[in-house]
CSV table of C-alpha atoms in Angstrom, one decimal:
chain,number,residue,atom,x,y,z
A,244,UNK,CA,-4.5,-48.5,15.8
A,245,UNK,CA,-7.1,-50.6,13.9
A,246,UNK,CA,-8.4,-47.9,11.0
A,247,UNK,CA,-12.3,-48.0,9.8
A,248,UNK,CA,-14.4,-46.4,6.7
A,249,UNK,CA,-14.8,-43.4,8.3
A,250,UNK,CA,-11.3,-43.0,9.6
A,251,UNK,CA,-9.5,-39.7,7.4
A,252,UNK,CA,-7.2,-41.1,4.5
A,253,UNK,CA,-3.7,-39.6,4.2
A,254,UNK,CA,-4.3,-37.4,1.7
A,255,UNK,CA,-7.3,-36.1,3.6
A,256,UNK,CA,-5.3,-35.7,6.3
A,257,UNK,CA,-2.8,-33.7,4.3
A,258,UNK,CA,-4.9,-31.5,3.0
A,259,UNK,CA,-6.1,-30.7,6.8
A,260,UNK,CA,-2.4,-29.6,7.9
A,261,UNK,CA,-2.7,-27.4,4.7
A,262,UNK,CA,-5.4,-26.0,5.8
A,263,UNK,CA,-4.1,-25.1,9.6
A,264,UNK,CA,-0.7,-23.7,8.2
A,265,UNK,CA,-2.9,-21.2,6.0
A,266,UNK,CA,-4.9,-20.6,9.3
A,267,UNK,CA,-2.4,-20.2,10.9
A,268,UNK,CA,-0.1,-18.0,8.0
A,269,UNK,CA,-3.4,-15.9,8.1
A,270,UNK,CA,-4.3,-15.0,11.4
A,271,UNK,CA,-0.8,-14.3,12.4
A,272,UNK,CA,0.3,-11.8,10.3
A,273,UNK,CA,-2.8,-10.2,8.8
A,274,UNK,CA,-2.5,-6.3,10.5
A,275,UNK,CA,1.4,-6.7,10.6
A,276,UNK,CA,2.6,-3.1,9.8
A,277,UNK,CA,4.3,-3.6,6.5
A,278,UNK,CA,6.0,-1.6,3.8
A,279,UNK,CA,7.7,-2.1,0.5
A,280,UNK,CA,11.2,-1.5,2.1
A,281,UNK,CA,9.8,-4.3,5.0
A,282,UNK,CA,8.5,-6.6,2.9
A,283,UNK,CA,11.0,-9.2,1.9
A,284,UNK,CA,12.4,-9.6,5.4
A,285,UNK,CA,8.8,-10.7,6.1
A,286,UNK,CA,8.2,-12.5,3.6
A,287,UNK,CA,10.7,-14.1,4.8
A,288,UNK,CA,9.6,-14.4,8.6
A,289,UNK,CA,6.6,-15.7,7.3
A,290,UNK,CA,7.8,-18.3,5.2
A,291,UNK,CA,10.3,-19.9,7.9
A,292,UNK,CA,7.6,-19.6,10.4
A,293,UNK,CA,4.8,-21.7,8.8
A,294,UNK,CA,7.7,-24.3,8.0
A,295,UNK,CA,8.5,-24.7,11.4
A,296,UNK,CA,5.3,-26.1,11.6
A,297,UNK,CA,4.7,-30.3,11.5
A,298,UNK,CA,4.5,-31.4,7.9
A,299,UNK,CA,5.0,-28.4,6.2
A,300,UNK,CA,7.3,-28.6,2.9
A,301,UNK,CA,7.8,-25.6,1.9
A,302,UNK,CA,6.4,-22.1,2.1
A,303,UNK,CA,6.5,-19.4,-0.6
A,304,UNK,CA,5.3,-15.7,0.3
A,305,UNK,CA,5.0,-13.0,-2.2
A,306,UNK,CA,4.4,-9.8,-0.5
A,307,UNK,CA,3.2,-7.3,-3.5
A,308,UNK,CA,4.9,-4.3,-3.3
A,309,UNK,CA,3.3,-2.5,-5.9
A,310,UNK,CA,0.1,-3.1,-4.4
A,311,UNK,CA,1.1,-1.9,-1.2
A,312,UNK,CA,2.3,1.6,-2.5
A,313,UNK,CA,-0.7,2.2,-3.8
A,314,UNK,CA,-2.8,1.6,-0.4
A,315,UNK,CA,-0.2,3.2,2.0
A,316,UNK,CA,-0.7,6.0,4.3
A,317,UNK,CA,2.0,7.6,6.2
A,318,UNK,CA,5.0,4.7,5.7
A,319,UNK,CA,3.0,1.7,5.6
A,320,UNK,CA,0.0,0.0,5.7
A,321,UNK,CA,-1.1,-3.3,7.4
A,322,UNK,CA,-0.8,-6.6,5.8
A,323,UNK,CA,-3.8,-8.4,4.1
A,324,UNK,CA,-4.7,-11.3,2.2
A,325,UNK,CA,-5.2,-8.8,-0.8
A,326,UNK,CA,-1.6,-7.8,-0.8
A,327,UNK,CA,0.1,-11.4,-0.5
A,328,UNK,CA,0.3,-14.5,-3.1
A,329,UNK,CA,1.1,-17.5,-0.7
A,330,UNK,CA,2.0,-21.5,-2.1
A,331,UNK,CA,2.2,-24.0,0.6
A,332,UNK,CA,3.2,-27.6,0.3
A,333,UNK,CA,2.5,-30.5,2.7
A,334,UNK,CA,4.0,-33.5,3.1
A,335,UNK,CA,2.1,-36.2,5.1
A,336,UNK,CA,2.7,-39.8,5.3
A,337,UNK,CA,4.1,-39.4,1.1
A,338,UNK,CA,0.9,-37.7,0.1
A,339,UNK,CA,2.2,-34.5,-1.2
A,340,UNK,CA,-0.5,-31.3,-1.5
A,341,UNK,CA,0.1,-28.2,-2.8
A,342,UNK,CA,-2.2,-25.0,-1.9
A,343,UNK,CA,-2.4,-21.6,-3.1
A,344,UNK,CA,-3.6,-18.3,-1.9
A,345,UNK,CA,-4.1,-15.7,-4.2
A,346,UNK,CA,-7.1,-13.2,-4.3
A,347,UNK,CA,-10.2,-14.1,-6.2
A,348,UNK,CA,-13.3,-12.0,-6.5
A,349,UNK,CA,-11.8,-9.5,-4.2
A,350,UNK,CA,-11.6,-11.9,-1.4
A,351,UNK,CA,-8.1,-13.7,-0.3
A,352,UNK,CA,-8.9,-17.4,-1.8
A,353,UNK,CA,-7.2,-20.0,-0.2
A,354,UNK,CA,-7.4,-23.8,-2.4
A,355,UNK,CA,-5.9,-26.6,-3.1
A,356,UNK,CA,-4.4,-26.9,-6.4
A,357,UNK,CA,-3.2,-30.8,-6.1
A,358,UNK,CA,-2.7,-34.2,-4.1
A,359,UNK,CA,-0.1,-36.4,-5.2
């Protein structure tokens, strides 16, 4: 395939499949009944879910349990951006970006933090 100026670079590209695994991470689980007793076994779903994914790395959930007892209501509550820290790393093509979601500003921020 014959490339041209406008034509994505690869570590434009990677940091495209960063952002549909977070899209994805996102829209998937946010309102997933969840408790602190539940939490690390979806942490883990989570996690092995978004890897399956083309290009993905590696996926790190951190469901905050403390946060959660504070919110819950009769067992649980449903998950949110608000109770989750989230690091996922692509790797496309060598170029290797890492991207964070943590809350900022009391909304759930979701960045890039580099492209190597």
């Amino acid at each position: 395939m014959e490339t041209t100026d406008s034509d994505p670079t690869d570590a434009e590209e990677a940091c495209f499949e960063a952002g549909i695994k977070f899209g994805a991470l996102y829209h998937q689980f946010a309102g997933t009944p969840v408790s602190p007793e539940s939490a690390p076994s979806l942490e883990t779903a989570i996690e092995e879910s978004i890897e399956n994914q083309p290009f993905a790395d590696s996926v790190s959930v951190e469901i905050l349990t403390d946060k959660l007892r504070d919110e819950m209501t009769g067992g649980y509550t449903e998950l949110t951006g608000r109770f989750m820290e989230v690091e996922v790393v692509v790797d496309y093509e060598g170029v290797s970006v890492v991207t964070r979601m943590e809350m900022e500003d009391g909304y759930p921020l979701m960045r890039v933090e580099s492209v190597a």
